[in-house]
Amino acid sequence: MEKKFSKILSVVLSVLMLITVIPFSASAATVVASGECGENLTWILDDEGTLTISGTGNMWGVEPEDEESTDGYEQYKQQIKKVIITNGVTGIGEGAFNNFRILESVSIAEGVTFIGANAFDECINLRSIMLPESLETIGARVFQQTPLTTLHIPANVKSIGGPLVLYTYFKGYTVDAANLNYSVDEYGNLFNKSKTRLIHHYLDVELKEYTIPD
């Protein structure tokens, strides 16, 4: 019995010695760059390719007509794999993440009320996204040239600037049943609530004919 106990004790001591000798490799990501992206907003990019937007208010856009621009982080766009929009941000500017071609994941916190036109245009690796329930306004072509297969419109959306996804992978929209402003038909085409305005009839190569509602 004593011999068995001594053996167990020896193993435990050996493990403890290894723990004290071998360093742990896990460590926090290192900040690569940072800057401003709104009057009260900042961005931080880490060495794992995560861009985090934090603070309060609306982001600047990167469209040419914008006097102030988020081009501080845009120079790193081919390194950015993940975008995190934190609590406090209320708007995403036009073209804010346009042509971020390796971007795979976007997290948008509740509180964002609008997304500007072309904000995620040409994000060719962005295959899914969840829009926040707080969202009220969506600009046109926000997800143009992204491989999204579907897009859900939350209940509080009041304004959509036009077609949102223009790509062959797309299979149609869904709309929250509580939304008072928008609806879809059986094919997933996007209409206003009363179906008197067709907003986007997406390209469906399987569809041979289509009847516009009365």
PDB file of C-alpha atoms in Angstrom:
ATOM      1  CA  MET A   1       0.000   0.000   0.000  1.00  0.00           C
ATOM      2  CA  GLU A   2       2.833   2.356   0.947  1.00  0.00           C
ATOM      3  CA  LYS A   3       4.616   1.497  -2.267  1.00  0.00           C
ATOM      4  CA  LYS A   4       1.484   2.328  -4.327  1.00  0.00           C
ATOM      5  CA  PHE A   5       0.983   5.601  -2.454  1.00  0.00           C
ATOM      6  CA  SER A   6       4.613   6.574  -3.047  1.00  0.00           C
ATOM      7  CA  LYS A   7       4.198   5.926  -6.770  1.00  0.00           C
ATOM      8  CA  ILE A   8       1.054   8.109  -6.974  1.00  0.00           C
ATOM      9  CA  LEU A   9       2.786  10.864  -5.002  1.00  0.00           C
ATOM     10  CA  SER A  10       5.748  10.699  -7.352  1.00  0.00           C
ATOM     11  CA  VAL A  11       3.478  11.124 -10.403  1.00  0.00           C
ATOM     12  CA  VAL A  12       1.666  14.098  -8.816  1.00  0.00           C
ATOM     13  CA  LEU A  13       4.958  15.803  -7.955  1.00  0.00           C
ATOM     14  CA  SER A  14       6.228  15.249 -11.500  1.00  0.00           C
ATOM     15  CA  VAL A  15       3.094  16.863 -12.979  1.00  0.00           C
ATOM     16  CA  LEU A  16       3.428  19.830 -10.624  1.00  0.00           C
ATOM     17  CA  MET A  17       7.053  20.292 -11.634  1.00  0.00           C
ATOM     18  CA  LEU A  18       6.094  20.243 -15.326  1.00  0.00           C
ATOM     19  CA  ILE A  19       3.412  22.876 -14.736  1.00  0.00           C
ATOM     20  CA  THR A  20       5.957  25.203 -13.146  1.00  0.00           C
ATOM     21  CA  VAL A  21       8.522  24.625 -15.919  1.00  0.00           C
ATOM     22  CA  ILE A  22       6.360  24.656 -19.090  1.00  0.00           C
ATOM     23  CA  PRO A  23       5.020  28.144 -19.957  1.00  0.00           C
ATOM     24  CA  PHE A  24       1.406  28.509 -21.071  1.00  0.00           C
ATOM     25  CA  SER A  25       1.158  29.596 -24.696  1.00  0.00           C
ATOM     26  CA  ALA A  26      -2.337  31.116 -24.445  1.00  0.00           C
ATOM     27  CA  SER A  27      -2.223  34.900 -24.359  1.00  0.00           C
ATOM     28  CA  ALA A  28      -4.407  37.865 -25.183  1.00  0.00           C
ATOM     29  CA  ALA A  29      -4.418  39.139 -28.749  1.00  0.00           C
ATOM     30  CA  THR A  30      -2.029  41.990 -29.484  1.00  0.00           C
ATOM     31  CA  VAL A  31      -3.311  45.345 -30.732  1.00  0.00           C
ATOM     32  CA  VAL A  32      -1.985  46.067 -34.232  1.00  0.00           C
ATOM     33  CA  ALA A  33      -3.538  49.496 -34.820  1.00  0.00           C
ATOM     34  CA  SER A  34      -6.242  51.813 -33.531  1.00  0.00           C
ATOM     35  CA  GLY A  35      -7.922  55.103 -34.320  1.00  0.00           C
ATOM     36  CA  GLU A  36     -11.161  57.062 -34.503  1.00  0.00           C
ATOM     37  CA  CYS A  37     -14.178  56.124 -36.641  1.00  0.00           C
ATOM     38  CA  GLY A  38     -16.774  58.578 -35.352  1.00  0.00           C
ATOM     39  CA  GLU A  39     -17.056  61.658 -33.205  1.00  0.00           C
ATOM     40  CA  ASN A  40     -17.149  59.470 -30.088  1.00  0.00           C
ATOM     41  CA  LEU A  41     -16.120  56.136 -31.591  1.00  0.00           C
ATOM     42  CA  THR A  42     -12.813  54.315 -31.765  1.00  0.00           C
ATOM     43  CA  TRP A  43     -11.570  51.192 -33.537  1.00  0.00           C
ATOM     44  CA  ILE A  44      -9.004  48.606 -32.473  1.00  0.00           C
ATOM     45  CA  LEU A  45      -7.512  45.915 -34.715  1.00  0.00           C
ATOM     46  CA  ASP A  46      -5.720  42.951 -33.151  1.00  0.00           C
ATOM     47  CA  ASP A  47      -3.262  40.468 -34.608  1.00  0.00           C
ATOM     48  CA  GLU A  48      -5.988  37.814 -34.927  1.00  0.00           C
ATOM     49  CA  GLY A  49      -7.821  39.934 -37.493  1.00  0.00           C
ATOM     50  CA  THR A  50     -10.602  41.185 -35.206  1.00  0.00           C
ATOM     51  CA  LEU A  51     -11.732  44.797 -35.625  1.00  0.00           C
ATOM     52  CA  THR A  52     -13.698  46.148 -32.662  1.00  0.00           C
ATOM     53  CA  ILE A  53     -15.743  49.356 -32.886  1.00  0.00           C
ATOM     54  CA  SER A  54     -16.641  50.901 -29.530  1.00  0.00           C
ATOM     55  CA  GLY A  55     -17.927  54.119 -28.017  1.00  0.00           C
ATOM     56  CA  THR A  56     -21.163  55.994 -28.652  1.00  0.00           C
ATOM     57  CA  GLY A  57     -22.866  57.440 -31.722  1.00  0.00           C
ATOM     58  CA  ASN A  58     -22.631  56.933 -35.468  1.00  0.00           C
ATOM     59  CA  MET A  59     -19.691  55.659 -37.477  1.00  0.00           C
ATOM     60  CA  TRP A  60     -18.251  57.725 -40.291  1.00  0.00           C
ATOM     61  CA  GLY A  61     -18.530  56.246 -43.765  1.00  0.00           C
ATOM     62  CA  VAL A  62     -15.842  55.745 -46.378  1.00  0.00           C
ATOM     63  CA  GLU A  63     -17.716  57.055 -49.391  1.00  0.00           C
ATOM     64  CA  PRO A  64     -15.884  59.847 -51.295  1.00  0.00           C
ATOM     65  CA  GLU A  65     -18.508  62.455 -50.405  1.00  0.00           C
ATOM     66  CA  ASP A  66     -17.864  61.972 -46.686  1.00  0.00           C
ATOM     67  CA  GLU A  67     -15.717  64.750 -45.256  1.00  0.00           C
ATOM     68  CA  GLU A  68     -14.632  62.463 -42.447  1.00  0.00           C
ATOM     69  CA  SER A  69     -13.842  58.863 -43.176  1.00  0.00           C
ATOM     70  CA  THR A  70     -12.979  55.563 -41.506  1.00  0.00           C
ATOM     71  CA  ASP A  71     -10.064  55.036 -43.895  1.00  0.00           C
ATOM     72  CA  GLY A  72      -7.851  54.672 -40.815  1.00  0.00           C
ATOM     73  CA  TYR A  73      -8.833  51.014 -40.534  1.00  0.00           C
ATOM     74  CA  GLU A  74      -9.646  50.567 -44.208  1.00  0.00           C
ATOM     75  CA  GLN A  75      -5.934  50.305 -44.971  1.00  0.00           C
ATOM     76  CA  TYR A  76      -5.989  47.024 -43.010  1.00  0.00           C
ATOM     77  CA  LYS A  77      -9.118  45.631 -44.652  1.00  0.00           C
ATOM     78  CA  GLN A  78      -7.345  42.656 -46.204  1.00  0.00           C
ATOM     79  CA  GLN A  79      -6.338  41.542 -42.693  1.00  0.00           C
ATOM     80  CA  ILE A  80      -9.766  41.830 -41.061  1.00  0.00           C
ATOM     81  CA  LYS A  81     -11.634  38.544 -40.574  1.00  0.00           C
ATOM     82  CA  LYS A  82     -14.081  39.585 -37.869  1.00  0.00           C
ATOM     83  CA  VAL A  83     -15.906  42.826 -37.019  1.00  0.00           C
ATOM     84  CA  ILE A  84     -17.492  43.489 -33.627  1.00  0.00           C
ATOM     85  CA  ILE A  85     -19.844  46.472 -33.271  1.00  0.00           C
ATOM     86  CA  THR A  86     -20.300  46.979 -29.530  1.00  0.00           C
ATOM     87  CA  ASN A  87     -23.087  48.468 -27.404  1.00  0.00           C
ATOM     88  CA  GLY A  88     -23.284  52.227 -27.762  1.00  0.00           C
ATOM     89  CA  VAL A  89     -22.803  52.362 -31.545  1.00  0.00           C
ATOM     90  CA  THR A  90     -25.993  53.656 -33.190  1.00  0.00           C
ATOM     91  CA  GLY A  91     -25.154  53.727 -36.892  1.00  0.00           C
ATOM     92  CA  ILE A  92     -22.840  52.117 -39.483  1.00  0.00           C
ATOM     93  CA  GLY A  93     -21.736  54.565 -42.177  1.00  0.00           C
ATOM     94  CA  GLU A  94     -22.022  54.187 -45.944  1.00  0.00           C
ATOM     95  CA  GLY A  95     -19.439  51.811 -47.348  1.00  0.00           C
ATOM     96  CA  ALA A  96     -17.932  51.332 -43.893  1.00  0.00           C
ATOM     97  CA  PHE A  97     -16.738  47.792 -44.667  1.00  0.00           C
ATOM     98  CA  ASN A  98     -16.923  47.824 -48.444  1.00  0.00           C
ATOM     99  CA  ASN A  99     -14.614  45.302 -50.145  1.00  0.00           C
ATOM    100  CA  PHE A 100     -13.376  43.632 -46.951  1.00  0.00           C
ATOM    101  CA  ARG A 101     -12.768  40.479 -48.896  1.00  0.00           C
ATOM    102  CA  ILE A 102     -11.640  38.116 -46.109  1.00  0.00           C
ATOM    103  CA  LEU A 103     -14.284  39.266 -43.616  1.00  0.00           C
ATOM    104  CA  GLU A 104     -16.170  36.178 -42.373  1.00  0.00           C
ATOM    105  CA  SER A 105     -18.006  37.263 -39.217  1.00  0.00           C
ATOM    106  CA  VAL A 106     -19.892  40.393 -38.141  1.00  0.00           C
ATOM    107  CA  SER A 107     -21.474  40.942 -34.727  1.00  0.00           C
ATOM    108  CA  ILE A 108     -23.780  43.972 -34.444  1.00  0.00           C
ATOM    109  CA  ALA A 109     -24.972  44.879 -30.951  1.00  0.00           C
ATOM    110  CA  GLU A 110     -28.489  46.024 -30.157  1.00  0.00           C
ATOM    111  CA  GLY A 111     -28.728  49.798 -30.353  1.00  0.00           C
ATOM    112  CA  VAL A 112     -27.658  50.161 -33.989  1.00  0.00           C
ATOM    113  CA  THR A 113     -30.573  51.864 -35.776  1.00  0.00           C
ATOM    114  CA  PHE A 114     -29.208  52.282 -39.291  1.00  0.00           C
ATOM    115  CA  ILE A 115     -26.774  50.749 -41.751  1.00  0.00           C
ATOM    116  CA  GLY A 116     -25.662  52.944 -44.642  1.00  0.00           C
ATOM    117  CA  ALA A 117     -25.680  51.971 -48.322  1.00  0.00           C
ATOM    118  CA  ASN A 118     -22.995  49.532 -49.515  1.00  0.00           C
ATOM    119  CA  ALA A 119     -21.746  49.074 -45.944  1.00  0.00           C
ATOM    120  CA  PHE A 120     -20.792  45.421 -46.551  1.00  0.00           C
ATOM    121  CA  ASP A 121     -20.661  45.405 -50.348  1.00  0.00           C
ATOM    122  CA  GLU A 122     -18.108  42.964 -51.836  1.00  0.00           C
ATOM    123  CA  CYS A 123     -17.508  41.120 -48.568  1.00  0.00           C
ATOM    124  CA  ILE A 124     -17.163  37.936 -50.568  1.00  0.00           C
ATOM    125  CA  ASN A 125     -16.612  35.634 -47.555  1.00  0.00           C
ATOM    126  CA  LEU A 126     -19.479  36.937 -45.410  1.00  0.00           C
ATOM    127  CA  ARG A 127     -21.963  34.046 -45.555  1.00  0.00           C
ATOM    128  CA  SER A 128     -24.313  34.911 -42.697  1.00  0.00           C
ATOM    129  CA  ILE A 129     -25.284  37.873 -40.536  1.00  0.00           C
ATOM    130  CA  MET A 130     -27.884  38.611 -37.859  1.00  0.00           C
ATOM    131  CA  LEU A 131     -29.330  42.109 -37.926  1.00  0.00           C
ATOM    132  CA  PRO A 132     -30.225  43.636 -34.533  1.00  0.00           C
ATOM    133  CA  GLU A 133     -33.834  44.120 -33.482  1.00  0.00           C
ATOM    134  CA  SER A 134     -33.097  47.832 -32.942  1.00  0.00           C
ATOM    135  CA  LEU A 135     -32.444  48.357 -36.671  1.00  0.00           C
ATOM    136  CA  GLU A 136     -34.790  50.885 -38.348  1.00  0.00           C
ATOM    137  CA  THR A 137     -33.092  51.993 -41.593  1.00  0.00           C
ATOM    138  CA  ILE A 138     -31.153  49.954 -44.160  1.00  0.00           C
ATOM    139  CA  GLY A 139     -29.509  51.620 -47.166  1.00  0.00           C
ATOM    140  CA  ALA A 140     -29.508  50.115 -50.654  1.00  0.00           C
ATOM    141  CA  ARG A 141     -27.054  47.405 -51.702  1.00  0.00           C
ATOM    142  CA  VAL A 142     -25.775  46.959 -48.133  1.00  0.00           C
ATOM    143  CA  PHE A 143     -24.871  43.306 -48.818  1.00  0.00           C
ATOM    144  CA  GLN A 144     -24.376  43.492 -52.580  1.00  0.00           C
ATOM    145  CA  GLN A 145     -21.877  40.901 -53.817  1.00  0.00           C
ATOM    146  CA  THR A 146     -21.875  38.861 -50.611  1.00  0.00           C
ATOM    147  CA  PRO A 147     -22.628  35.116 -50.618  1.00  0.00           C
ATOM    148  CA  LEU A 148     -25.575  35.433 -48.229  1.00  0.00           C
ATOM    149  CA  THR A 149     -28.242  32.843 -48.957  1.00  0.00           C
ATOM    150  CA  THR A 150     -31.016  34.645 -47.060  1.00  0.00           C
ATOM    151  CA  LEU A 151     -31.545  37.829 -45.070  1.00  0.00           C
ATOM    152  CA  HIS A 152     -33.992  38.358 -42.211  1.00  0.00           C
ATOM    153  CA  ILE A 153     -35.601  41.794 -41.827  1.00  0.00           C
ATOM    154  CA  PRO A 154     -36.260  42.571 -38.122  1.00  0.00           C
ATOM    155  CA  ALA A 155     -39.566  43.867 -36.766  1.00  0.00           C
ATOM    156  CA  ASN A 156     -38.554  47.517 -36.294  1.00  0.00           C
ATOM    157  CA  VAL A 157     -37.230  48.218 -39.802  1.00  0.00           C
ATOM    158  CA  LYS A 158     -39.089  51.208 -41.265  1.00  0.00           C
ATOM    159  CA  SER A 159     -37.010  52.118 -44.313  1.00  0.00           C
ATOM    160  CA  ILE A 160     -35.148  50.058 -46.930  1.00  0.00           C
ATOM    161  CA  GLY A 161     -33.356  51.939 -49.684  1.00  0.00           C
ATOM    162  CA  GLY A 162     -33.681  49.236 -52.332  1.00  0.00           C
ATOM    163  CA  PRO A 163     -32.377  45.736 -53.121  1.00  0.00           C
ATOM    164  CA  LEU A 164     -29.980  44.623 -50.395  1.00  0.00           C
ATOM    165  CA  VAL A 165     -28.340  41.451 -51.744  1.00  0.00           C
ATOM    166  CA  LEU A 166     -27.435  41.055 -55.416  1.00  0.00           C
ATOM    167  CA  TYR A 167     -25.708  37.711 -55.854  1.00  0.00           C
ATOM    168  CA  THR A 168     -26.492  34.328 -57.357  1.00  0.00           C
ATOM    169  CA  TYR A 169     -26.279  32.503 -53.989  1.00  0.00           C
ATOM    170  CA  PHE A 170     -29.214  34.479 -52.613  1.00  0.00           C
ATOM    171  CA  LYS A 171     -32.478  32.567 -52.083  1.00  0.00           C
ATOM    172  CA  GLY A 172     -34.742  35.284 -50.730  1.00  0.00           C
ATOM    173  CA  TYR A 173     -35.764  37.378 -47.738  1.00  0.00           C
ATOM    174  CA  THR A 174     -37.662  36.634 -44.569  1.00  0.00           C
ATOM    175  CA  VAL A 175     -39.484  39.341 -42.599  1.00  0.00           C
ATOM    176  CA  ASP A 176     -40.465  39.335 -38.943  1.00  0.00           C
ATOM    177  CA  ALA A 177     -44.227  38.846 -38.674  1.00  0.00           C
ATOM    178  CA  ALA A 178     -44.451  41.885 -36.376  1.00  0.00           C
ATOM    179  CA  ASN A 179     -42.942  44.230 -38.969  1.00  0.00           C
ATOM    180  CA  LEU A 180     -45.524  46.874 -39.973  1.00  0.00           C
ATOM    181  CA  ASN A 181     -43.743  48.059 -43.104  1.00  0.00           C
ATOM    182  CA  TYR A 182     -42.447  45.071 -45.082  1.00  0.00           C
ATOM    183  CA  SER A 183     -43.484  41.607 -46.225  1.00  0.00           C
ATOM    184  CA  VAL A 184     -42.441  38.809 -48.562  1.00  0.00           C
ATOM    185  CA  ASP A 185     -44.285  36.604 -51.020  1.00  0.00           C
ATOM    186  CA  GLU A 186     -44.066  32.814 -51.221  1.00  0.00           C
ATOM    187  CA  TYR A 187     -40.781  33.069 -53.139  1.00  0.00           C
ATOM    188  CA  GLY A 188     -39.038  35.366 -50.652  1.00  0.00           C
ATOM    189  CA  ASN A 189     -39.275  38.510 -52.777  1.00  0.00           C
ATOM    190  CA  LEU A 190     -39.335  41.723 -50.736  1.00  0.00           C
ATOM    191  CA  PHE A 191     -42.402  44.018 -50.761  1.00  0.00           C
ATOM    192  CA  ASN A 192     -43.860  46.795 -48.690  1.00  0.00           C
ATOM    193  CA  LYS A 193     -46.457  45.565 -46.198  1.00  0.00           C
ATOM    194  CA  SER A 194     -49.468  45.921 -48.509  1.00  0.00           C
ATOM    195  CA  LYS A 195     -47.554  44.456 -51.485  1.00  0.00           C
ATOM    196  CA  THR A 196     -48.175  47.575 -53.598  1.00  0.00           C
ATOM    197  CA  ARG A 197     -44.445  48.117 -54.038  1.00  0.00           C
ATOM    198  CA  LEU A 198     -42.003  45.451 -55.173  1.00  0.00           C
ATOM    199  CA  ILE A 199     -38.625  46.309 -53.620  1.00  0.00           C
ATOM    200  CA  HIS A 200     -36.535  43.371 -54.741  1.00  0.00           C
ATOM    201  CA  HIS A 201     -37.308  40.435 -56.993  1.00  0.00           C
ATOM    202  CA  TYR A 202     -34.087  38.447 -56.607  1.00  0.00           C
ATOM    203  CA  LEU A 203     -32.674  36.320 -59.408  1.00  0.00           C
ATOM    204  CA  ASP A 204     -33.959  32.756 -59.152  1.00  0.00           C
ATOM    205  CA  VAL A 205     -32.635  30.652 -62.010  1.00  0.00           C
ATOM    206  CA  GLU A 206     -35.197  27.915 -61.257  1.00  0.00           C
ATOM    207  CA  LEU A 207     -38.190  30.247 -61.636  1.00  0.00           C
ATOM    208  CA  LYS A 208     -39.762  30.060 -65.112  1.00  0.00           C
ATOM    209  CA  GLU A 209     -42.525  32.637 -64.610  1.00  0.00           C
ATOM    210  CA  TYR A 210     -43.662  35.127 -62.006  1.00  0.00           C
ATOM    211  CA  THR A 211     -47.008  36.827 -61.416  1.00  0.00           C
ATOM    212  CA  ILE A 212     -46.883  40.254 -59.788  1.00  0.00           C
ATOM    213  CA  PRO A 213     -49.529  40.502 -57.025  1.00  0.00           C
ATOM    214  CA  ASP A 214     -52.671  42.494 -57.789  1.00  0.00           C
TER     215      ASP A 214
END
